Every structure is written in structure tokens, then in C-alpha cells.
Amino acid sequence: MDASRLWALTLIRVASLSPSPVSSYRGRLAPSPTGYLHVGHARTFWTASQRARDAGGALVMRMEDLDPDRSRSSYAEAAIEDLRWLGIRWHEGPDKGGPFAPYAQSRRGAHYLAAWSKLRRRGFLYPCRCSRKDLETALGAPHERVTAARQDAQSPGKLDLLGLLDEDPVYPGTCRGFQGHALQLPGLTAGDIEIPQGFNWRFRVQDGEAVEFEDRNLGPQRFVAGLDFGDFVVLRRDGAPSYQLACVTDDAAMGITEVVRGADLLKSTARQILLNRALGFKNPSWFHCRLVVDHNGRRLAKRHDSLSLRALRQRGLTPMNILSAELPVEA
Ligand SMILES: [Zn+2]
């Protein structure tokens, strides 16, 4: 079968995306508008849309535009346009509205603050006053860590292909001593604690606890708290929620039943399971997609401009070429 015929068939499948979902499945597409989408995003989002379609479920588009320094509305518009060009359709989103609006994280601050407050009241958080410099001193210079991570990735297990590389170092626990006694922090008053700004709020993990889950694509996964990841930030000192907090809060609020995303987020899933438990949220199912790597075996990032959907489209590639791995050699 030639490519154009295959693509025509694919379009018929897209057209069959149920206008009103017939099952309780709810999936999502969650692009971050910090650059143009590339081939890796295209495949992951395509998989998400096919799984929602096959389940007769709903697909939600959520714009993860929390990073004020790197997010651009032009990238958000480009992401929507590129996904439409690929043939992906969704039922709810920033461009369409829906019962769980708003669908842009930059407009959902009250939800994250409510989640922070709940975690704080339940005793899961402590304020961390470490500066970036403090952490670097405690952990060793950043270039040493990156070198170690690269050596890891080049080991025979080919970790990077699965995307297990997660360079967020394990927090050394400097401020942990203040757990549950936040008011004893020198210079702090009760009022300071009620206002989240000014500290990085960390979620305290139980060292040695194994977090296990069954991935619908990659099989059984296991990560150990305190070893694979440490106490992680849920709210930054500037008041912005972390990816982990925003993600679980929105997935729960929007009733998401399956999360399809890149395998670089496997360890994030372990953290999010702990957050879901602490917040009383039901875990969704997970389907992590293997990452697309370039010709040097490095995983694609937004810096690979020559592999952005925009650039490939300008070079005359069709959605079919992109989704079927007919990648051009990187320019
Ligand atoms: Zn600290």
C-alpha cells in the first residue's frame, strides 16, 4: 500500500473520533509551549489520540504553560496548529472550552494553591530555604553530576532509550530537620508559614519506600524513594507550582483515567503516585512511550529545530512520513 493511501485510511480513522465519547476513558494531550513540537512529541500525542479513539473515550488538551520565563503564547498556538495538521482532534481544550475549563495551567493557580494547602495541613511538606548554590555545594558541582548521568546513560542498559535519565539530583535533606516544626525555622512567624511564597516547599518522601506500578506499555516499574528520587519541590519560592503538583492536581480535577506521555517521565510517575496518595486522588493508568532518539542516539529535545514539525512540514514531509519513522537525516 502506498503512503498516500495509508494516510487516507488514517484520516478516516481520525474522522471516526467519536464526537461524544461513549466510554468513561479520559485521556489527555499536555504540550508545554516552550518551543516547537518535534517528531517525538508527534508520536506520543498520536499514540494518546489513538488510545482515546480506540477506547471510545474523550481526549482533553491541556496547555502546560506554567514556566513564565520559557512559555510563549506563539508556541501554544503553534502546538495546536501542528497537532491539527498531524490529524489529531480533541474534545476539550483551551481552544474549545469544556466542563473543566480553564485548560491552560497558567490560569489554574487557585487549584494548585488548594492542593498545596491540603498537603501542608496533612504534614507532607516542609519549607526549604536552600538556594541553588547551597544545593550545588551539598551535591557537588553540576558538571560532575551531568558527567555521571551521561556515563549512566551510555551504560550497556541503554537507559536513555527508555528515558530513565532524570537529572534532578536527590535532595540532600538539609532542611528536613524542620519537618513538622516549620515554625521553629529561625526568623519565621506563623504568618510567614501561611503564605507559601519565599520558600521552596518540598514533599517529604519515606526513604527506602519502593514505589511500584504497572506501565501499560513498558511493563512493571519500580523506583525507590530516597535513592531514585528525593524530597521534591511542589511549590517554588516564586509561588509557581512544580510540574508534579500541577500535573496530579489537573489530572484529578479533569477526571483523566489514562496518562500517555514520554518515558522520560517514568520517575515523575513515581513521585506523582506519592502525591496522589497524600492528596487522596485516584491514580490514573500510565502508558509511557519510548523516546525517539536522533542519529547520535541522543533523545530529541526542542533544541533539535531541524526535527520540529514546522521544519519538516516546510521540507515537504507529510504527517504519514513523520509518524512512520521516515525521518530525514538531521541537518
Ligand atoms: Zn533546604
Short mmCIF file of C-alpha atoms and ligand atoms in Angstrom, two decimals:
data_model
loop_
_atom_site.label_atom_id
_atom_site.label_comp_id
_atom_site.label_asym_id
_atom_site.label_seq_id
_atom_site.Cartn_x
_atom_site.Cartn_y
_atom_site.Cartn_z
CA MET A 1 0.00 0.00 0.00
CA ASP A 2 1.46 3.39 -0.87
CA ALA A 3 1.88 6.12 1.69
CA SER A 4 -0.90 8.36 0.43
CA ARG A 5 -3.44 5.51 0.57
CA LEU A 6 -2.31 4.61 4.09
CA TRP A 7 -2.64 8.20 5.11
CA ALA A 8 -6.13 8.41 3.60
CA LEU A 9 -7.10 5.41 5.73
CA THR A 10 -5.59 7.11 8.76
CA LEU A 11 -7.69 10.18 8.10
CA ILE A 12 -10.80 8.01 8.05
CA ARG A 13 -9.78 6.71 11.46
CA VAL A 14 -9.33 10.26 12.70
CA ALA A 15 -12.75 11.17 11.34
CA SER A 16 -14.18 8.35 13.41
CA LEU A 17 -13.08 10.01 16.68
CA SER A 18 -16.39 9.96 18.45
CA PRO A 19 -17.88 13.46 18.73
CA SER A 20 -19.37 12.47 22.05
CA PRO A 21 -17.41 9.86 23.98
CA VAL A 22 -19.16 6.55 24.59
CA SER A 23 -16.90 5.29 27.40
CA SER A 24 -15.55 6.65 30.65
CA TYR A 25 -11.97 6.73 29.28
CA ARG A 26 -10.44 10.20 29.51
CA GLY A 27 -7.01 10.82 28.04
CA ARG A 28 -5.06 14.00 27.59
CA LEU A 29 -2.55 15.84 25.42
CA ALA A 30 -0.38 18.13 27.52
CA PRO A 31 2.09 20.13 25.44
CA SER A 32 4.45 22.66 27.07
CA PRO A 33 4.69 25.74 24.88
CA THR A 34 8.41 26.29 25.39
CA GLY A 35 9.40 25.52 21.80
CA TYR A 36 8.08 23.90 18.64
CA LEU A 37 6.84 20.32 18.84
CA HIS A 38 9.16 17.71 17.33
CA VAL A 39 8.87 14.20 15.99
CA GLY A 40 8.97 12.66 19.46
CA HIS A 41 6.02 14.75 20.62
CA ALA A 42 4.15 13.91 17.43
CA ARG A 43 4.43 10.17 18.05
CA THR A 44 3.49 10.43 21.73
CA PHE A 45 0.49 12.64 21.06
CA TRP A 46 -0.56 10.44 18.17
CA THR A 47 -0.45 7.41 20.47
CA ALA A 48 -2.53 9.29 23.05
CA SER A 49 -5.14 10.19 20.47
CA GLN A 50 -5.33 6.64 19.10
CA ARG A 51 -5.75 5.15 22.55
CA ALA A 52 -8.58 7.57 23.35
CA ARG A 53 -10.20 6.80 20.00
CA ASP A 54 -9.86 3.02 20.39
CA ALA A 55 -11.41 3.26 23.86
CA GLY A 56 -14.30 5.36 22.58
CA GLY A 57 -13.27 7.94 25.15
CA ALA A 58 -12.64 11.64 25.49
CA LEU A 59 -9.40 13.45 24.74
CA VAL A 60 -8.52 16.60 26.63
CA MET A 61 -5.93 19.17 25.51
CA ARG A 62 -4.22 20.93 28.41
CA MET A 63 -1.62 23.61 27.81
CA GLU A 64 1.19 23.25 30.37
CA ASP A 65 2.33 26.84 30.25
CA LEU A 66 3.47 27.23 33.84
CA ASP A 67 7.03 28.33 33.16
CA PRO A 68 6.70 32.10 32.83
CA ASP A 69 10.24 32.53 31.51
CA ARG A 70 10.09 29.93 28.77
CA SER A 71 6.41 29.67 27.79
CA ARG A 72 5.26 31.70 24.78
CA SER A 73 1.72 32.10 23.51
CA SER A 74 3.11 31.81 19.98
CA TYR A 75 4.38 28.31 20.82
CA ALA A 76 0.99 27.41 22.31
CA GLU A 77 -0.74 28.45 19.09
CA ALA A 78 1.87 26.59 17.06
CA ALA A 79 1.34 23.40 19.10
CA ILE A 80 -2.41 23.46 18.44
CA GLU A 81 -1.85 24.10 14.75
CA ASP A 82 0.83 21.39 14.43
CA LEU A 83 -1.30 18.78 16.20
CA ARG A 84 -4.26 19.59 13.96
CA TRP A 85 -2.00 19.29 10.93
CA LEU A 86 -0.99 15.84 12.15
CA GLY A 87 -4.65 14.87 12.18
CA ILE A 88 -5.16 14.83 15.94
CA ARG A 89 -8.52 16.04 17.29
CA TRP A 90 -9.64 16.60 20.88
CA HIS A 91 -12.94 17.13 22.67
CA GLU A 92 -11.95 19.73 25.28
CA GLY A 93 -9.15 22.25 25.36
CA PRO A 94 -8.05 25.88 25.54
CA ASP A 95 -9.36 26.41 22.00
CA LYS A 96 -12.68 24.62 22.57
CA GLY A 97 -13.56 25.05 26.23
CA GLY A 98 -15.28 22.27 28.16
CA PRO A 99 -16.61 21.31 31.58
CA PHE A 100 -13.21 21.57 33.32
CA ALA A 101 -12.06 24.93 31.93
CA PRO A 102 -9.71 26.69 32.03
CA TYR A 103 -7.42 24.30 30.11
CA ALA A 104 -4.25 26.38 30.43
CA GLN A 105 -2.22 25.80 33.59
CA SER A 106 -1.26 29.46 33.84
CA ARG A 107 -4.94 30.12 34.65
CA ARG A 108 -5.37 27.35 37.25
CA GLY A 109 -3.32 28.81 40.10
CA ALA A 110 -6.13 28.51 42.67
CA HIS A 111 -6.31 24.73 42.14
CA TYR A 112 -2.59 24.32 42.84
CA LEU A 113 -2.69 26.53 45.90
CA ALA A 114 -5.59 24.48 47.28
CA ALA A 115 -3.57 21.28 46.75
CA TRP A 116 -0.50 22.85 48.40
CA SER A 117 -2.63 23.87 51.37
CA LYS A 118 -4.07 20.36 51.73
CA LEU A 119 -0.60 18.77 51.63
CA ARG A 120 0.71 21.30 54.09
CA ARG A 121 -2.16 20.73 56.56
CA ARG A 122 -1.65 16.99 56.31
CA GLY A 123 2.03 17.37 57.21
CA PHE A 124 3.59 16.19 53.97
CA LEU A 125 5.55 19.37 53.23
CA TYR A 126 8.35 21.39 54.72
CA PRO A 127 9.79 24.71 53.68
CA CYS A 128 13.26 24.56 52.15
CA ARG A 129 15.40 27.64 52.18
CA CYS A 130 18.34 26.19 50.27
CA SER A 131 19.49 28.34 47.42
CA ARG A 132 20.61 26.81 44.15
CA LYS A 133 24.14 27.49 45.33
CA ASP A 134 23.57 25.69 48.66
CA LEU A 135 22.33 22.63 46.78
CA GLU A 136 25.25 22.64 44.39
CA THR A 137 27.69 22.84 47.26
CA ALA A 138 25.95 19.97 49.06
CA LEU A 139 25.67 17.79 45.97
CA GLY A 140 28.90 18.52 44.15
CA ALA A 141 29.36 20.72 41.12
CA PRO A 142 26.66 20.41 38.48
CA HIS A 143 29.09 19.45 35.70
CA GLU A 144 30.19 16.43 37.75
CA ARG A 145 26.59 15.30 38.11
CA VAL A 146 25.90 15.74 34.41
CA THR A 147 29.03 13.75 33.57
CA ALA A 148 27.91 10.99 35.91
CA ALA A 149 24.45 10.99 34.36
CA ARG A 150 25.93 10.76 30.85
CA GLN A 151 28.09 7.84 31.87
CA ASP A 152 24.98 6.21 33.25
CA ALA A 153 23.15 6.76 30.00
CA GLN A 154 25.95 5.22 27.99
CA SER A 155 26.00 2.06 30.03
CA PRO A 156 25.04 -1.14 28.19
CA GLY A 157 21.48 -0.95 29.53
CA LYS A 158 20.85 1.99 27.19
CA LEU A 159 18.94 3.82 29.84
CA ASP A 160 18.44 6.82 27.67
CA LEU A 161 16.42 4.88 25.11
CA LEU A 162 13.88 4.23 27.80
CA GLY A 163 14.24 7.76 29.04
CA LEU A 164 15.21 6.83 32.56
CA LEU A 165 17.67 9.69 32.64
CA ASP A 166 16.26 12.06 35.22
CA GLU A 167 18.91 14.53 36.18
CA ASP A 168 17.10 16.01 39.14
CA PRO A 169 19.56 15.16 41.93
CA VAL A 170 18.36 13.61 45.19
CA TYR A 171 17.86 16.43 47.69
CA PRO A 172 20.42 16.03 50.49
CA GLY A 173 17.83 16.73 53.20
CA THR A 174 19.38 19.90 54.58
CA CYS A 175 16.04 21.40 55.69
CA ARG A 176 14.35 18.13 56.59
CA GLY A 177 15.10 18.66 60.27
CA PHE A 178 12.37 21.26 60.29
CA GLN A 179 9.73 18.73 59.31
CA GLY A 180 6.51 19.26 61.18
CA HIS A 181 8.17 22.05 63.14
CA ALA A 182 8.26 24.67 60.46
CA LEU A 183 7.57 27.41 62.95
CA GLN A 184 10.94 26.77 64.54
CA LEU A 185 12.76 27.93 61.43
CA PRO A 186 14.82 30.90 62.59
CA GLY A 187 13.21 34.18 61.70
CA LEU A 188 9.87 32.66 60.78
CA THR A 189 6.49 33.62 62.17
CA ALA A 190 3.17 31.83 61.89
CA GLY A 191 2.08 34.34 59.28
CA ASP A 192 5.03 33.52 57.05
CA ILE A 193 4.07 29.88 57.02
CA GLU A 194 0.53 30.58 55.88
CA ILE A 195 1.90 32.41 52.86
CA PRO A 196 3.54 29.94 50.53
CA GLN A 197 5.92 32.38 48.81
CA GLY A 198 9.51 32.72 49.88
CA PHE A 199 10.42 29.03 50.21
CA ASN A 200 10.62 26.00 48.05
CA TRP A 201 8.05 23.66 49.57
CA ARG A 202 9.27 20.09 49.46
CA PHE A 203 7.32 16.86 49.71
CA ARG A 204 8.97 14.55 52.24
CA VAL A 205 9.42 11.03 50.87
CA GLN A 206 9.88 7.96 53.06
CA ASP A 207 13.44 6.84 52.41
CA GLY A 208 13.55 3.27 51.19
CA GLU A 209 9.89 3.08 50.20
CA ALA A 210 9.52 1.24 46.89
CA VAL A 211 7.02 2.78 44.52
CA GLU A 212 5.80 0.23 42.01
CA PHE A 213 3.39 0.48 39.13
CA GLU A 214 2.42 -1.39 36.02
CA ASP A 215 3.00 0.61 32.88
CA ARG A 216 0.63 -0.36 30.07
CA ASN A 217 3.41 -0.06 27.53
CA LEU A 218 6.67 -0.73 29.37
CA GLY A 219 5.51 -3.23 31.98
CA PRO A 220 6.32 -3.29 35.71
CA GLN A 221 8.25 -0.30 37.09
CA ARG A 222 9.91 0.15 40.45
CA PHE A 223 11.59 3.19 41.97
CA VAL A 224 12.92 3.62 45.48
CA ALA A 225 12.30 6.87 47.36
CA GLY A 226 15.46 8.41 48.73
CA LEU A 227 17.53 6.60 46.13
CA ASP A 228 15.99 7.16 42.69
CA PHE A 229 14.48 10.46 43.75
CA GLY A 230 14.44 12.51 46.92
CA ASP A 231 12.24 15.12 48.60
CA PHE A 232 10.87 17.05 45.64
CA VAL A 233 9.62 20.59 45.28
CA VAL A 234 5.85 21.01 44.89
CA LEU A 235 5.69 24.80 45.12
CA ARG A 236 8.56 27.06 44.20
CA ARG A 237 9.65 30.10 46.16
CA ASP A 238 8.13 32.37 43.50
CA GLY A 239 4.74 30.75 44.12
CA ALA A 240 4.74 28.65 40.94
CA PRO A 241 3.71 25.01 41.37
CA SER A 242 6.09 22.31 40.21
CA TYR A 243 5.28 20.09 37.26
CA GLN A 244 4.48 17.24 39.69
CA LEU A 245 1.90 19.18 41.69
CA ALA A 246 0.22 20.82 38.69
CA CYS A 247 0.05 17.54 36.83
CA VAL A 248 -1.63 15.45 39.55
CA THR A 249 -3.96 18.30 40.51
CA ASP A 250 -5.15 18.76 36.93
CA ASP A 251 -5.33 15.07 36.07
CA ALA A 252 -7.55 14.53 39.13
CA ALA A 253 -9.69 17.64 38.54
CA MET A 254 -10.18 16.76 34.87
CA GLY A 255 -11.02 13.12 35.58
CA ILE A 256 -8.14 11.73 33.49
CA THR A 257 -8.16 7.91 33.52
CA GLU A 258 -5.02 7.23 31.45
CA VAL A 259 -1.85 9.28 31.07
CA VAL A 260 0.08 8.75 27.84
CA ARG A 261 3.45 10.51 27.82
CA GLY A 262 7.15 10.11 27.16
CA ALA A 263 9.29 7.61 29.05
CA ASP A 264 11.44 10.48 30.35
CA LEU A 265 8.64 10.96 32.89
CA LEU A 266 8.73 7.46 34.43
CA LYS A 267 10.36 8.73 37.61
CA SER A 268 7.91 11.60 37.74
CA THR A 269 5.17 8.99 37.80
CA ALA A 270 6.69 7.51 40.95
CA ARG A 271 6.62 10.95 42.60
CA GLN A 272 3.08 11.54 41.39
CA ILE A 273 1.87 8.26 42.90
CA LEU A 274 3.06 9.55 46.29
CA LEU A 275 1.31 12.88 45.69
CA ASN A 276 -1.92 11.17 44.66
CA ARG A 277 -1.87 9.08 47.82
CA ALA A 278 -1.20 12.14 50.00
CA LEU A 279 -3.95 14.15 48.33
CA GLY A 280 -6.46 11.30 48.28
CA PHE A 281 -6.57 11.23 44.46
CA LYS A 282 -7.15 8.07 42.47
CA ASN A 283 -4.18 7.04 40.31
CA PRO A 284 -4.80 7.05 36.57
CA SER A 285 -3.25 4.31 34.42
CA TRP A 286 0.02 5.05 32.64
CA PHE A 287 1.28 4.36 29.15
CA HIS A 288 4.81 5.69 28.68
CA CYS A 289 6.10 5.89 25.12
CA ARG A 290 9.68 5.06 24.23
CA LEU A 291 11.58 8.17 23.29
CA VAL A 292 12.62 8.99 19.76
CA VAL A 293 16.39 9.37 19.52
CA ASP A 294 18.39 11.19 16.87
CA HIS A 295 21.13 9.72 14.72
CA ASN A 296 23.62 10.12 17.54
CA GLY A 297 21.42 8.18 19.93
CA ARG A 298 20.51 11.30 21.88
CA ARG A 299 16.90 11.82 22.72
CA LEU A 300 15.16 14.60 20.87
CA ALA A 301 14.74 17.90 22.58
CA LYS A 302 13.26 21.16 21.48
CA ARG A 303 16.76 22.27 20.56
CA HIS A 304 16.60 19.93 17.55
CA ASP A 305 15.00 22.61 15.42
CA SER A 306 15.59 20.69 12.22
CA LEU A 307 13.30 17.95 13.54
CA SER A 308 10.48 20.28 14.57
CA LEU A 309 7.17 19.53 12.90
CA ARG A 310 7.26 23.00 11.37
CA ALA A 311 10.63 22.50 9.75
CA LEU A 312 9.74 19.03 8.47
CA ARG A 313 6.46 20.27 7.04
CA GLN A 314 8.28 23.09 5.27
CA ARG A 315 10.58 20.48 3.76
CA GLY A 316 7.55 18.75 2.30
CA LEU A 317 7.11 15.85 4.71
CA THR A 318 3.61 14.57 5.33
CA PRO A 319 2.15 13.52 8.68
CA MET A 320 2.46 9.95 7.42
CA ASN A 321 6.24 10.35 6.93
CA ILE A 322 6.59 11.73 10.42
CA LEU A 323 4.52 9.08 12.13
CA SER A 324 6.07 6.20 10.22
CA ALA A 325 9.69 6.91 11.16
CA GLU A 326 10.77 8.08 7.72
CA LEU A 327 12.98 10.64 9.37
CA PRO A 328 15.33 12.75 7.31
CA VAL A 329 18.96 12.85 8.34
CA GLU A 330 19.38 15.71 10.74
CA ALA A 331 20.60 18.85 9.01
ZN ZN B 1 16.72 23.17 52.00
#
